[in-house]
PDB file of C-alpha atoms in Angstrom:
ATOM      1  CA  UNK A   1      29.337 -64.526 -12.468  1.00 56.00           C
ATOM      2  CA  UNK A   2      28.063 -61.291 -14.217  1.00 53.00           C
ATOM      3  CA  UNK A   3      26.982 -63.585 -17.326  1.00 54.00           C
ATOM      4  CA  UNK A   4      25.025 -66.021 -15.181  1.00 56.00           C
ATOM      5  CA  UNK A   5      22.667 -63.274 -13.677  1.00 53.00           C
ATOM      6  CA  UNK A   6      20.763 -62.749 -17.106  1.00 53.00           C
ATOM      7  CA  UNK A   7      17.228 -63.927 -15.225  1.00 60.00           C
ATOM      8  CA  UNK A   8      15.917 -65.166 -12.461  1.00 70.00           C
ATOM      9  CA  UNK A   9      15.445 -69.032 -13.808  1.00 74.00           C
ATOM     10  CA  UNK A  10      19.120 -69.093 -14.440  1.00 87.00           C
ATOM     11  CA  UNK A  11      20.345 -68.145 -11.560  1.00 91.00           C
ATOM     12  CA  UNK A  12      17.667 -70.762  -9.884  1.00 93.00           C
ATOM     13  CA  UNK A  13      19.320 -73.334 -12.345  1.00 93.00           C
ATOM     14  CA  UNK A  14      22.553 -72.321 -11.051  1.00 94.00           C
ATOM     15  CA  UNK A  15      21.797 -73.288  -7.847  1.00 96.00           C
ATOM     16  CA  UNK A  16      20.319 -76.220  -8.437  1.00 97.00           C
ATOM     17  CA  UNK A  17      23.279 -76.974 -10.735  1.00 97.00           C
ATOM     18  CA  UNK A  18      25.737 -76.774  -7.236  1.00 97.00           C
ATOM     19  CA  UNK A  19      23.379 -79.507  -5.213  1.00 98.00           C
ATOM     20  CA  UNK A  20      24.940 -82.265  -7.163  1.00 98.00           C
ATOM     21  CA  UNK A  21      28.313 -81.004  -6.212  1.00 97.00           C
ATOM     22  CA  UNK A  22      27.588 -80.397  -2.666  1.00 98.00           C
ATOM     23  CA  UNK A  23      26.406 -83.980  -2.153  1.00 97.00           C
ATOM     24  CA  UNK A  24      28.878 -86.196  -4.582  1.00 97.00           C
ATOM     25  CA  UNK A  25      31.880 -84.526  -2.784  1.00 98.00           C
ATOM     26  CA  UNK A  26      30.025 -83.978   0.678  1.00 97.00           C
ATOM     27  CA  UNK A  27      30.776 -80.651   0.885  1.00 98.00           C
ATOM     28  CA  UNK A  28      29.500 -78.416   3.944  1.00 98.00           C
ATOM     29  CA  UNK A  29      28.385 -75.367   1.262  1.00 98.00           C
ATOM     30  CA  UNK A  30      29.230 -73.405  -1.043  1.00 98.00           C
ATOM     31  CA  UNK A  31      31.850 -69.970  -0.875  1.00 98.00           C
ATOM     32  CA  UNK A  32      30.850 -67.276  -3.538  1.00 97.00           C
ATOM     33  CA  UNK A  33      34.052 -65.267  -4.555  1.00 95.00           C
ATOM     34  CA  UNK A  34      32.629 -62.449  -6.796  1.00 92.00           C
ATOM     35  CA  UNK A  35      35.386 -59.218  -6.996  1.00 91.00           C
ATOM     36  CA  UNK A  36      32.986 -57.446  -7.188  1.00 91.00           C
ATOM     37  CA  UNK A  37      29.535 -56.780  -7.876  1.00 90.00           C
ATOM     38  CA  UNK A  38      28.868 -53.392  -9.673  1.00 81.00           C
ATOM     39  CA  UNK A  39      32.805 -52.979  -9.822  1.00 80.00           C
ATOM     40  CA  UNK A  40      35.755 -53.504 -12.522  1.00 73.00           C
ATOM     41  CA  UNK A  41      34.932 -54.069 -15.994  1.00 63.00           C
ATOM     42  CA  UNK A  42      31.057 -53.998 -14.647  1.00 50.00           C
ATOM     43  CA  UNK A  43      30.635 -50.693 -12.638  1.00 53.00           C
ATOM     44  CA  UNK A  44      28.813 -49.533 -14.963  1.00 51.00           C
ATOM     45  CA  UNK A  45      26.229 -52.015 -13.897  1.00 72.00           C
ATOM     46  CA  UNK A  46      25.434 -51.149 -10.800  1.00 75.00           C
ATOM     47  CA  UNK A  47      22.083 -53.690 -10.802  1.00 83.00           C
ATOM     48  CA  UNK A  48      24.752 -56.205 -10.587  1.00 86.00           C
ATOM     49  CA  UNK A  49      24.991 -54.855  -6.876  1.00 91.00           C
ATOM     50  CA  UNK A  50      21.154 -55.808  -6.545  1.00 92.00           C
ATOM     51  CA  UNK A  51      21.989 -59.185  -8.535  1.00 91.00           C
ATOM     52  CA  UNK A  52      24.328 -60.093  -6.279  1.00 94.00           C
ATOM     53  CA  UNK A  53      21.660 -60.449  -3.786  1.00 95.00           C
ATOM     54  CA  UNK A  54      19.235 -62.328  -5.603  1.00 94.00           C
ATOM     55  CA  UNK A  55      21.782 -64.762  -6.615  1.00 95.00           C
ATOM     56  CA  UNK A  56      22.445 -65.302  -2.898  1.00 97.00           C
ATOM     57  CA  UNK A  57      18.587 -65.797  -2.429  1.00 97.00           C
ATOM     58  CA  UNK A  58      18.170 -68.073  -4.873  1.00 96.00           C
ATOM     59  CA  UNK A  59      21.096 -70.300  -3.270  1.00 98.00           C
ATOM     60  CA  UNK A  60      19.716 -70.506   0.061  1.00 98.00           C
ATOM     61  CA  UNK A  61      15.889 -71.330  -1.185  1.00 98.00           C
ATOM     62  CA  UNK A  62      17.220 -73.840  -3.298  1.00 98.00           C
ATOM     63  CA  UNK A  63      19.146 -75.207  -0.792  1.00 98.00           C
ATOM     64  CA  UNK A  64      17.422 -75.081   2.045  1.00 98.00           C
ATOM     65  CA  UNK A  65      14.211 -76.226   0.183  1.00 98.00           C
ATOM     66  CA  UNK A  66      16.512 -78.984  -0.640  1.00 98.00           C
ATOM     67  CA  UNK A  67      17.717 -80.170   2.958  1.00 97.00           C
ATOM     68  CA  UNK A  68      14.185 -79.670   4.196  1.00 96.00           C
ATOM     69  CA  UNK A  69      12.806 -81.639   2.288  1.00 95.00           C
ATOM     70  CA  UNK A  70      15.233 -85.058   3.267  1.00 93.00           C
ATOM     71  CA  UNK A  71      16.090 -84.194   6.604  1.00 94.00           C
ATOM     72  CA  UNK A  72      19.363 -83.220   6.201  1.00 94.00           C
ATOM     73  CA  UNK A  73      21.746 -80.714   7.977  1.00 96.00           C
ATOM     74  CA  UNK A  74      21.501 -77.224   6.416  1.00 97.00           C
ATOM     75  CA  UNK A  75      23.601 -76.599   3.994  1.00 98.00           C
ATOM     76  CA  UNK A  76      26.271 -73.260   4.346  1.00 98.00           C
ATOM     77  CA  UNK A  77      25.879 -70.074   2.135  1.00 99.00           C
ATOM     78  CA  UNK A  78      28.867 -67.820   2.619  1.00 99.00           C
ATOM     79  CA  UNK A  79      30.990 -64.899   0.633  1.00 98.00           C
ATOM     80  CA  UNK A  80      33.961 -63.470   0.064  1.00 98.00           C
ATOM     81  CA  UNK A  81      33.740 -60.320   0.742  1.00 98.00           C
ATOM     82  CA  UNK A  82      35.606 -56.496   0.214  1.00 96.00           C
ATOM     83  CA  UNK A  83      37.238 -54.413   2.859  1.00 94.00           C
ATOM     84  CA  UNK A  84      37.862 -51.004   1.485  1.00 91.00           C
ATOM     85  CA  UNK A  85      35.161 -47.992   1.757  1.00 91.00           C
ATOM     86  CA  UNK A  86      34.300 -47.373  -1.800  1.00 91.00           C
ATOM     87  CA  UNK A  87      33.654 -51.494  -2.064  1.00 93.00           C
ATOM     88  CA  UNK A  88      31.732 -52.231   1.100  1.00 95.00           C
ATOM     89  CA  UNK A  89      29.718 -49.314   0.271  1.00 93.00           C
ATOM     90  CA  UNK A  90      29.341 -49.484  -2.980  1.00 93.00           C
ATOM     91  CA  UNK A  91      29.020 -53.061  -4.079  1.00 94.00           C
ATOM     92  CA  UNK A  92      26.337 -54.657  -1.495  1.00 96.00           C
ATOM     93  CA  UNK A  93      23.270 -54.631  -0.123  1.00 97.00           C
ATOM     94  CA  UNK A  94      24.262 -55.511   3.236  1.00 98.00           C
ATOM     95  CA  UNK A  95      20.687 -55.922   5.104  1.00 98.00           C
ATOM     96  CA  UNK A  96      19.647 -57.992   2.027  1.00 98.00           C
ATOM     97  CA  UNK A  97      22.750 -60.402   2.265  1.00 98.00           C
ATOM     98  CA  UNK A  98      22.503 -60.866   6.066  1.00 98.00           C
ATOM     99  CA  UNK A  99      18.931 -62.487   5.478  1.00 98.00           C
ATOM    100  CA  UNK A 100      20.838 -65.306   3.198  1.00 99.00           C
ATOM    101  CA  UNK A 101      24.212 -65.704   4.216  1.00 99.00           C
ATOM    102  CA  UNK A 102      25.613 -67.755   7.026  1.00 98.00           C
ATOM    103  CA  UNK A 103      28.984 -65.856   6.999  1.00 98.00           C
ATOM    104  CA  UNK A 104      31.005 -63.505   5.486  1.00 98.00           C
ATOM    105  CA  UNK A 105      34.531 -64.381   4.741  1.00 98.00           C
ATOM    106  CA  UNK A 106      35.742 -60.618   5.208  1.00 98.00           C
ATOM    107  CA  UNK A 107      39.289 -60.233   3.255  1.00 97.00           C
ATOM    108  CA  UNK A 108      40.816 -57.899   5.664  1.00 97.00           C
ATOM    109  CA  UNK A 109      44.378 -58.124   3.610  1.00 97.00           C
ATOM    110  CA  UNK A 110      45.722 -56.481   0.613  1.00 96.00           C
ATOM    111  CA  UNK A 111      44.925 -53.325   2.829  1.00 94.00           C
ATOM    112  CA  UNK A 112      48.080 -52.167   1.319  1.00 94.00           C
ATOM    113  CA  UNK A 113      50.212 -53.034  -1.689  1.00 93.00           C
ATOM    114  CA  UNK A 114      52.446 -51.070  -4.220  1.00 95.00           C
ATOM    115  CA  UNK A 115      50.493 -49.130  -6.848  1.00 93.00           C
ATOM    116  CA  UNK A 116      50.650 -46.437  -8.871  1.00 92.00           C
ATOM    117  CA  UNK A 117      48.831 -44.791  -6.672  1.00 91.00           C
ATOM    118  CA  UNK A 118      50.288 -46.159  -3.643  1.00 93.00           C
ATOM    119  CA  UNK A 119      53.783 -45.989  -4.104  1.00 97.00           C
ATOM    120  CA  UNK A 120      54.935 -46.160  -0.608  1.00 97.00           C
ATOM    121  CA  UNK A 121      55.480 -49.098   1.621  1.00 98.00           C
ATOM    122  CA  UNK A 122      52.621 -50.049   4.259  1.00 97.00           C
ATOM    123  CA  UNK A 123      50.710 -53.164   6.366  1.00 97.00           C
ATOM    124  CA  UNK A 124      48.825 -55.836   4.531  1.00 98.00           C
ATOM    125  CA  UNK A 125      46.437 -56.186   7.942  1.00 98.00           C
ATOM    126  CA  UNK A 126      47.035 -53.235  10.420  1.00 98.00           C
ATOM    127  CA  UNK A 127      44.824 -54.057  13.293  1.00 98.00           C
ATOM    128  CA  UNK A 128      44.489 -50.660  14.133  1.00 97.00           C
ATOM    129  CA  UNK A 129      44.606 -46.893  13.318  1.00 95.00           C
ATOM    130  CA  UNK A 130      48.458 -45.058  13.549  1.00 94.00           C
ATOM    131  CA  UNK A 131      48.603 -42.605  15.188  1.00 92.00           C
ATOM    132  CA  UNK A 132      51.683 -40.164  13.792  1.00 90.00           C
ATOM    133  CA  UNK A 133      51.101 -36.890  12.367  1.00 90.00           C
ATOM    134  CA  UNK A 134      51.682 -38.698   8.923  1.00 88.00           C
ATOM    135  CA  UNK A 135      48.803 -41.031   9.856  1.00 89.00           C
ATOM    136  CA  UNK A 136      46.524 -38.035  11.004  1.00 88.00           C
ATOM    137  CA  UNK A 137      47.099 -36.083   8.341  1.00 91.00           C
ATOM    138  CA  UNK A 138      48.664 -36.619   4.441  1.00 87.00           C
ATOM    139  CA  UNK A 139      47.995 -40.519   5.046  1.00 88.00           C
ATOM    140  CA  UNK A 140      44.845 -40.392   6.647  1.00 87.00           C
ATOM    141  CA  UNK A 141      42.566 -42.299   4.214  1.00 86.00           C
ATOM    142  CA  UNK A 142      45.278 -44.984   4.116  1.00 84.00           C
ATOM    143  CA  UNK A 143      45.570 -45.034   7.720  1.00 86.00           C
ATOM    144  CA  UNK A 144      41.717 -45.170   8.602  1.00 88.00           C
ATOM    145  CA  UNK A 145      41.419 -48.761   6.506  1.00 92.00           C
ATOM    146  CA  UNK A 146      41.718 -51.410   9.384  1.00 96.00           C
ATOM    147  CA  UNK A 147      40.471 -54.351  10.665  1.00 97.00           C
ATOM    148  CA  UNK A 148      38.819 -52.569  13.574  1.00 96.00           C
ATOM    149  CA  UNK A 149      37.234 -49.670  11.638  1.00 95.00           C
ATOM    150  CA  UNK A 150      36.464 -52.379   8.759  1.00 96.00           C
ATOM    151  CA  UNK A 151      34.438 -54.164  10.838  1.00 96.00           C
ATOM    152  CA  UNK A 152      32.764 -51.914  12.291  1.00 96.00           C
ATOM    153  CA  UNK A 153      31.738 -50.348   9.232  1.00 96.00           C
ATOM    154  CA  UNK A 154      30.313 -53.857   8.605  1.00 98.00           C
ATOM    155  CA  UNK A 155      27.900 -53.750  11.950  1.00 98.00           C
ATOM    156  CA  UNK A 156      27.007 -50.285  11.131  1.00 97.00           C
ATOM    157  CA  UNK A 157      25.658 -51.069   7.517  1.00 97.00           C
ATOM    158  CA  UNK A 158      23.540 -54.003   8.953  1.00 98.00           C
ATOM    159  CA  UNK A 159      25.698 -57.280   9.110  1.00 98.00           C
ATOM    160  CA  UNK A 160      25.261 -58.771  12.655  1.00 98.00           C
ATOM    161  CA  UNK A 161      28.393 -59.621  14.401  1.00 97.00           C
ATOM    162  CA  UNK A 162      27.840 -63.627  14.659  1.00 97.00           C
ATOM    163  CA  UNK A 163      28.018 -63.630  10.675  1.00 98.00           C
ATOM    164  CA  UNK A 164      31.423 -61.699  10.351  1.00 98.00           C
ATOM    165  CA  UNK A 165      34.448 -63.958   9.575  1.00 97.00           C
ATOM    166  CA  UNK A 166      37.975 -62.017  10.041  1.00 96.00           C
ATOM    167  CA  UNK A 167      40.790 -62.741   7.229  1.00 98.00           C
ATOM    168  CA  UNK A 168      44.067 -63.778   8.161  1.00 98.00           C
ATOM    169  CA  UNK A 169      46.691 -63.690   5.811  1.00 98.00           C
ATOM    170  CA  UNK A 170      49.683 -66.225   5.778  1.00 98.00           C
ATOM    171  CA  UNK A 171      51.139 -64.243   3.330  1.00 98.00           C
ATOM    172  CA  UNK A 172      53.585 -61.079   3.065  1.00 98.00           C
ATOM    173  CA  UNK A 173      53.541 -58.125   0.571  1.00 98.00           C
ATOM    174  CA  UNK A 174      57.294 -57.316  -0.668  1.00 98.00           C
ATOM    175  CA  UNK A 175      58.151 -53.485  -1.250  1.00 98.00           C
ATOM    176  CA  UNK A 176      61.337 -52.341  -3.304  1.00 98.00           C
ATOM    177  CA  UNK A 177      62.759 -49.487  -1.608  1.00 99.00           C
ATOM    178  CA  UNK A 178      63.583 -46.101  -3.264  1.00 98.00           C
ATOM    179  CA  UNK A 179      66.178 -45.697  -0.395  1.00 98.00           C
ATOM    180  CA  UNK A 180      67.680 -48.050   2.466  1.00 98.00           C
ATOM    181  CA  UNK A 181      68.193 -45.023   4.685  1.00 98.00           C
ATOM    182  CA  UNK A 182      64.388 -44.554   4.395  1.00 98.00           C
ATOM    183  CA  UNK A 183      62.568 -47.815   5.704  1.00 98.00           C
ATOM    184  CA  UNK A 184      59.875 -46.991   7.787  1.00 97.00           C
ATOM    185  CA  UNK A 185      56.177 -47.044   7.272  1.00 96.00           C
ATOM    186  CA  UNK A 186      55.211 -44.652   4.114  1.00 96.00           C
ATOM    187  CA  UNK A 187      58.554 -45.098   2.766  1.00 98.00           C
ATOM    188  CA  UNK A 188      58.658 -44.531  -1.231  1.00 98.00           C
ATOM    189  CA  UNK A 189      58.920 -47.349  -2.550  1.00 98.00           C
ATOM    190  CA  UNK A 190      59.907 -48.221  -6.657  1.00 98.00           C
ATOM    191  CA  UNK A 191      57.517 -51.233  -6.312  1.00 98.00           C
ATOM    192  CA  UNK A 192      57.571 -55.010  -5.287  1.00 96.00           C
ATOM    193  CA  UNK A 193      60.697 -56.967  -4.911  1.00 96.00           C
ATOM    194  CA  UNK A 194      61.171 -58.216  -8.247  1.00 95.00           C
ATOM    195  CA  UNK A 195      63.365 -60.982  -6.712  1.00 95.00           C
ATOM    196  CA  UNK A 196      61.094 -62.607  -4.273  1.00 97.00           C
ATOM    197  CA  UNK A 197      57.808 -61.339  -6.184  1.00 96.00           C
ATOM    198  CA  UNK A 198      54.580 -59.383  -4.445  1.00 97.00           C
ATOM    199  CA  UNK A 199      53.470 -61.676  -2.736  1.00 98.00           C
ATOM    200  CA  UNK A 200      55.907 -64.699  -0.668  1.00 98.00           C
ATOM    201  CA  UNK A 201      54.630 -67.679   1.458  1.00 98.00           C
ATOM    202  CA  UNK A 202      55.215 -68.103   5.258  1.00 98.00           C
ATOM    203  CA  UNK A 203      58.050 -70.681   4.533  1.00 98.00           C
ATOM    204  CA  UNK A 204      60.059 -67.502   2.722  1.00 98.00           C
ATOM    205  CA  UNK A 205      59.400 -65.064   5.571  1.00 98.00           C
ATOM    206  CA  UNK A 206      60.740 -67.456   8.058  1.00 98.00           C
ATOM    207  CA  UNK A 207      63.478 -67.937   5.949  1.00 97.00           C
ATOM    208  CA  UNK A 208      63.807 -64.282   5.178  1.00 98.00           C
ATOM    209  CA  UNK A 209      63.692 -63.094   8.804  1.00 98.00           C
ATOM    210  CA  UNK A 210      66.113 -65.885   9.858  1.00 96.00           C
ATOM    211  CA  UNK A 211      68.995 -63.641   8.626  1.00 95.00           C
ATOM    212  CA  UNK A 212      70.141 -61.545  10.457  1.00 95.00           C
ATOM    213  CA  UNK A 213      70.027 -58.858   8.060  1.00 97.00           C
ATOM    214  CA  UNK A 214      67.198 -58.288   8.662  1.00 98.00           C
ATOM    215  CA  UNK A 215      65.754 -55.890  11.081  1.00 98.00           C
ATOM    216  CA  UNK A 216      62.170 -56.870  12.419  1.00 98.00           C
ATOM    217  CA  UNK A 217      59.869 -53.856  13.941  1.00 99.00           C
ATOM    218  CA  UNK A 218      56.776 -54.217  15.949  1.00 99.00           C
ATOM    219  CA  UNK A 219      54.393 -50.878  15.032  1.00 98.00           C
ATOM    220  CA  UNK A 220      52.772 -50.649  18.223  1.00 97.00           C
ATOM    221  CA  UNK A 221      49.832 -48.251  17.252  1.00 96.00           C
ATOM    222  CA  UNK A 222      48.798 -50.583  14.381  1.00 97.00           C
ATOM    223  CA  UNK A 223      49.673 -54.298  16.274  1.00 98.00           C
ATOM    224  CA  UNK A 224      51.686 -55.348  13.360  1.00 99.00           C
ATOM    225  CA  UNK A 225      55.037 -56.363  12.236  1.00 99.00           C
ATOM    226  CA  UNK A 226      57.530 -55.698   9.000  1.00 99.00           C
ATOM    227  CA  UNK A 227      60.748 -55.793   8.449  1.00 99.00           C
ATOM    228  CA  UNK A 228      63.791 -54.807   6.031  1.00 99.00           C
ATOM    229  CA  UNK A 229      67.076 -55.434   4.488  1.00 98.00           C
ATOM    230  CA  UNK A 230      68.805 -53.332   2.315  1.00 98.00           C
ATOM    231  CA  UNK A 231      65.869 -52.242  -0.237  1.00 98.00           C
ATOM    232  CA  UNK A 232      63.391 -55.474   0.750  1.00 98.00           C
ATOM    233  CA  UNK A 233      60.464 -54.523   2.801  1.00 99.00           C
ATOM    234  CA  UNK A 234      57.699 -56.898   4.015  1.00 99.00           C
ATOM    235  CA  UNK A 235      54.614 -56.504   5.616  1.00 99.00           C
ATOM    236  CA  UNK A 236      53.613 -60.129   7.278  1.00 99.00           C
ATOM    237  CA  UNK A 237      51.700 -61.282   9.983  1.00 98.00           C
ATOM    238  CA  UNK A 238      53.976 -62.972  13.633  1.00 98.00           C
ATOM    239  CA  UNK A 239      52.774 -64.655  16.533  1.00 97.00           C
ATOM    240  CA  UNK A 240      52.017 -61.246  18.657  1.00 98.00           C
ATOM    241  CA  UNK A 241      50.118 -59.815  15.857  1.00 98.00           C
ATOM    242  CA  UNK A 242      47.970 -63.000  14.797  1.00 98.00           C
ATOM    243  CA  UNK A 243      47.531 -63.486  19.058  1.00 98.00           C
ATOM    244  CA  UNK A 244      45.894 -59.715  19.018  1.00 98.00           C
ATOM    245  CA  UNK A 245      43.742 -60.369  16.507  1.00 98.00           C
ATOM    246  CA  UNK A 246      42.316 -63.610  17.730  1.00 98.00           C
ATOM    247  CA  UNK A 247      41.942 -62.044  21.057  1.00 97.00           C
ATOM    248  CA  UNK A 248      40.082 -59.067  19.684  1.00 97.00           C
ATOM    249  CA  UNK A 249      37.976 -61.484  17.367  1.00 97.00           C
ATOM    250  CA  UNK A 250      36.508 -63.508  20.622  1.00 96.00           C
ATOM    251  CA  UNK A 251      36.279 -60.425  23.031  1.00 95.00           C
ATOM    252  CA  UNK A 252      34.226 -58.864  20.104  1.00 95.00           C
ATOM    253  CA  UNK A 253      31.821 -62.179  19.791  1.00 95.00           C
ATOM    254  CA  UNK A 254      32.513 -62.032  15.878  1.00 97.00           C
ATOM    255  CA  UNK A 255      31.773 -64.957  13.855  1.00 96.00           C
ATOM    256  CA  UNK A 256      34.828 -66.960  13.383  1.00 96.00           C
ATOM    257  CA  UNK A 257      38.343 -66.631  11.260  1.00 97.00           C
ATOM    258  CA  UNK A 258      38.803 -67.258   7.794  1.00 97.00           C
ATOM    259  CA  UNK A 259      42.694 -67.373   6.936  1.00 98.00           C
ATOM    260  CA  UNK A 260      44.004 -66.425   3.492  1.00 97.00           C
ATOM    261  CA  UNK A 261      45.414 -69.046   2.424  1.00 96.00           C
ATOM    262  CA  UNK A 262      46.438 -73.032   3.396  1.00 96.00           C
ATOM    263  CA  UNK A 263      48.673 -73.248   0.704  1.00 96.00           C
ATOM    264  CA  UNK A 264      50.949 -70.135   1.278  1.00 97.00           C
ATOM    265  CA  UNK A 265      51.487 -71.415   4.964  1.00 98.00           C
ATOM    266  CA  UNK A 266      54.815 -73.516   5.670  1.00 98.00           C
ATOM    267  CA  UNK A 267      52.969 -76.731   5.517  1.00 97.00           C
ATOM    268  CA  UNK A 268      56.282 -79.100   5.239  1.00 96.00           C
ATOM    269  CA  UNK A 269      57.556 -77.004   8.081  1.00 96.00           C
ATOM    270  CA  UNK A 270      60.984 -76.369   5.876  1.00 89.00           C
ATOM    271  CA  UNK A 271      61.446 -73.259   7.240  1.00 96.00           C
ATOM    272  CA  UNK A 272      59.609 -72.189  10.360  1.00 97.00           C
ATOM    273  CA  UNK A 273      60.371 -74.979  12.708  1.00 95.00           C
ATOM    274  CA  UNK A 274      56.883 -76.673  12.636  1.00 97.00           C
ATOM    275  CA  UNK A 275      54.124 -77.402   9.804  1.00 98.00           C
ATOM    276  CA  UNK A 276      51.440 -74.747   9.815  1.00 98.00           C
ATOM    277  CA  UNK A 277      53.227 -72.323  12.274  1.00 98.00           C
ATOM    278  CA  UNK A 278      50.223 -69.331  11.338  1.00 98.00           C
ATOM    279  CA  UNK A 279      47.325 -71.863  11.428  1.00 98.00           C
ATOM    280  CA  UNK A 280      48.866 -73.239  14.915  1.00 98.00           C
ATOM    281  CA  UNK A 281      49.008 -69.408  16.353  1.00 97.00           C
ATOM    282  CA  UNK A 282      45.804 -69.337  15.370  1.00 98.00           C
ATOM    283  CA  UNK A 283      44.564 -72.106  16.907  1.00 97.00           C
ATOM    284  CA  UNK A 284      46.344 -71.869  20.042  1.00 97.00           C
ATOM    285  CA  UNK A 285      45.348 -67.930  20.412  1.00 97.00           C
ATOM    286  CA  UNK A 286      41.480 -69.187  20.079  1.00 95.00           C
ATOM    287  CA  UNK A 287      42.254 -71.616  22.802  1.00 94.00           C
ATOM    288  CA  UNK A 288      44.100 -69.333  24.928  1.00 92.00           C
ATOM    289  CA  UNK A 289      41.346 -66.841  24.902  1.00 88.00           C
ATOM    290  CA  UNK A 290      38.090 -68.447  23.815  1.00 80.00           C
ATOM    291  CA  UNK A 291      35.274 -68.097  26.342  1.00 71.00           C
ATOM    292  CA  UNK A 292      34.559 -71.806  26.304  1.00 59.00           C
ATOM    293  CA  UNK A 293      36.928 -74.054  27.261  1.00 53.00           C
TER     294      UNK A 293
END
C-alpha cells in the first residue's frame, strides 16, 4: 500500500482499478487492511498517516461518482483498523476518515500475546479494566487496553459511534508456562505453546477444554475466560463472554460486529457440538438483546 501512494492520479487509478472487481464478483465494497500507516518499516513516514486518508478519499469519490452516475446502491468503504494507544493515535486522522468511511472494522484482539516484552500470560479481548493491585499498578498500561476504553478512545478522537464495528475473535492465544503452580493472569510465561502453536481455532479449544484437565476460569473484572493444564494457557472467547460483548455493543448503539475470523471457527462442527458455535453466540446474543425485534 505504501508504494501505491506515490501521487494523487495513482491512487485515483487505484480506485478505479477496484470498480471492475466490485461489479464482476458483485461485491458489496471494498475492506482496506493497511498495518499501519506511518508505522513498521514506514514510521519514518509519517505523511503516510495523511496518505492514508487521501487514499480513502479517492475510493469513495470514485465510487460514489461511479454508483451515481447508474443508479446503483452505494457502494461500502470500510477499514481495518488498530486498537492500541500509540496506533490509534499515531497512525490516523480520525475526523478525516469518518468523512469517507462507512465503518471501521476495529481489531479489538491480539490485546495480548507473548513477546519479548510481554512475557507473561494475559486476555486476547478483555472487555474491561482489572481491577487487582497488579492491574492498578506494575500492569497498568497492559490493563487499561480494552474494548471499553478502546472504543471510547475512538468517540473521543472523532469517529461517531454508528461507524464503529467491534472485533470478535474465534481464536485463542496459547502461553507456555514458566511454572504450573503459577497460572493466573500475569503469569511468566517462556512463550507460546510450541505444540498447539500461538494461535488455535475454535474446533481445538473445544477440544482442548473438553478434558478435564483442564481448569476453565471466568475473570469477572475483565468478562473473559482462560484456562490451563499443566504449562498450556489460553486466552479464548465462551458463550458468557461473547453474550457481554454483544450486549454492550447494542446498549452502546455502536455500529455492528466484525468477527476475526470464519475460517478459525469450528465450521464442520467436529468438535464443539454444532457448526459455527462463536458465529451462532453471536447471532443469538444480537437477537436476544437487539432493540428491534
Amino acid at each position: 500500500m505504501p508504494l501505491l501512494i506515490i501521487c494523487n492520479l495513482s491512487l485515483y487509478r487505484f480506485a478505479e482499478s477496484v470498480i471492475p472487481y466490485l461489479v464482476d464478483y458483485g461485491f458489496d465494497g471494498l475492506d482496506l487492511d493497511w498495518e499501519f500507516p506511518a508505522w513498521g518499516r514506514f514510521r519514518s513516514k509519517p505523511e503516510q498517516k495523511h496518505n492514508f486518508t487521501l487514499t480513502l478519499q479517492a475510493l469513495r469519490e470514485t465510487f460514489d461518482n461511479y454508483t451515481e452516475k447508474r443508479v446503483l446502491p452505494k457502494y461500502l468503504l470500510t477499514t481495518a483498523v488498530a486498537s492500541t494507544i500509540p496506533l490509534i493515535l499515531g497512525c490516523y486522522e480520525i475526523p478525516e476518515m469518518s468523512k469517507y468511511v462507512d465503518f471501521i472494522n476495529l481489531m479489538t484482539y491480539d490485546i495480548h500475546g507473548f513477546g519479548k516484552t510481554t512475557p507473561f500470560t494475559g486476555h486476547n479481548s478483555p472487555m474491561y479494566s482489572g481491577q487487582s493491585l497488579l492491574d492498578k499498578t506494575i500492569f497498568y498500561y497492559y490493563n487499561m487496553v480494552n474494548i471499553d476504553f478502546i472504543y471510547e478512545l475512538w468517540v473521543e478522537h472523532g469517529m461517531k459511534k454508528s461507524q464503529i464495528r467491534v472485533g470478535i475473535p474465534t481464536y485463542a492465544h496459547t502461553f507456555h508456562l514458566l511454572s504450573e503452580k503459577s497460572h493466573g493472569l500475569y503469569s511468566l510465561a517462556t512463550g507460546y505453546n510450541t505444540t498447539l502453536g500461538d494461535e488455535i481455532s475454535r474446533a481445538l479449544i473445544c477440544k482442548l477444554l473438553n478434558d478435564t484437565s483442564f481448569k476453565q476460569v471466568w475473570d469477572k473484572d475483565c468478562a473473559v475466560p482462560y484456562a490451563y493444564s499443566g504449562t498450556t494457557w489460553i486466552s479464548y472467547e465462551n458463550k458468557q463472554s461473547v453474550y457481554m460483548k454483544v450486549k454492550w455493543i447494542l446498549e452502546n448503539k455502536y455500529g455492528g460486529i466484525m468477527t476475526y475470523s470464519l475460517n478459525v471457527d469450528d465450521y464442520v462442527g467436529q468438535q464443539c457440538g454444532e457448526k459455527w458455535p462463536m458465529h451462532r453466540n453471536i447471532f443469538n446474543a444480537a437477537k436476544k438483546y437487539s432493540p428491534i425485534q
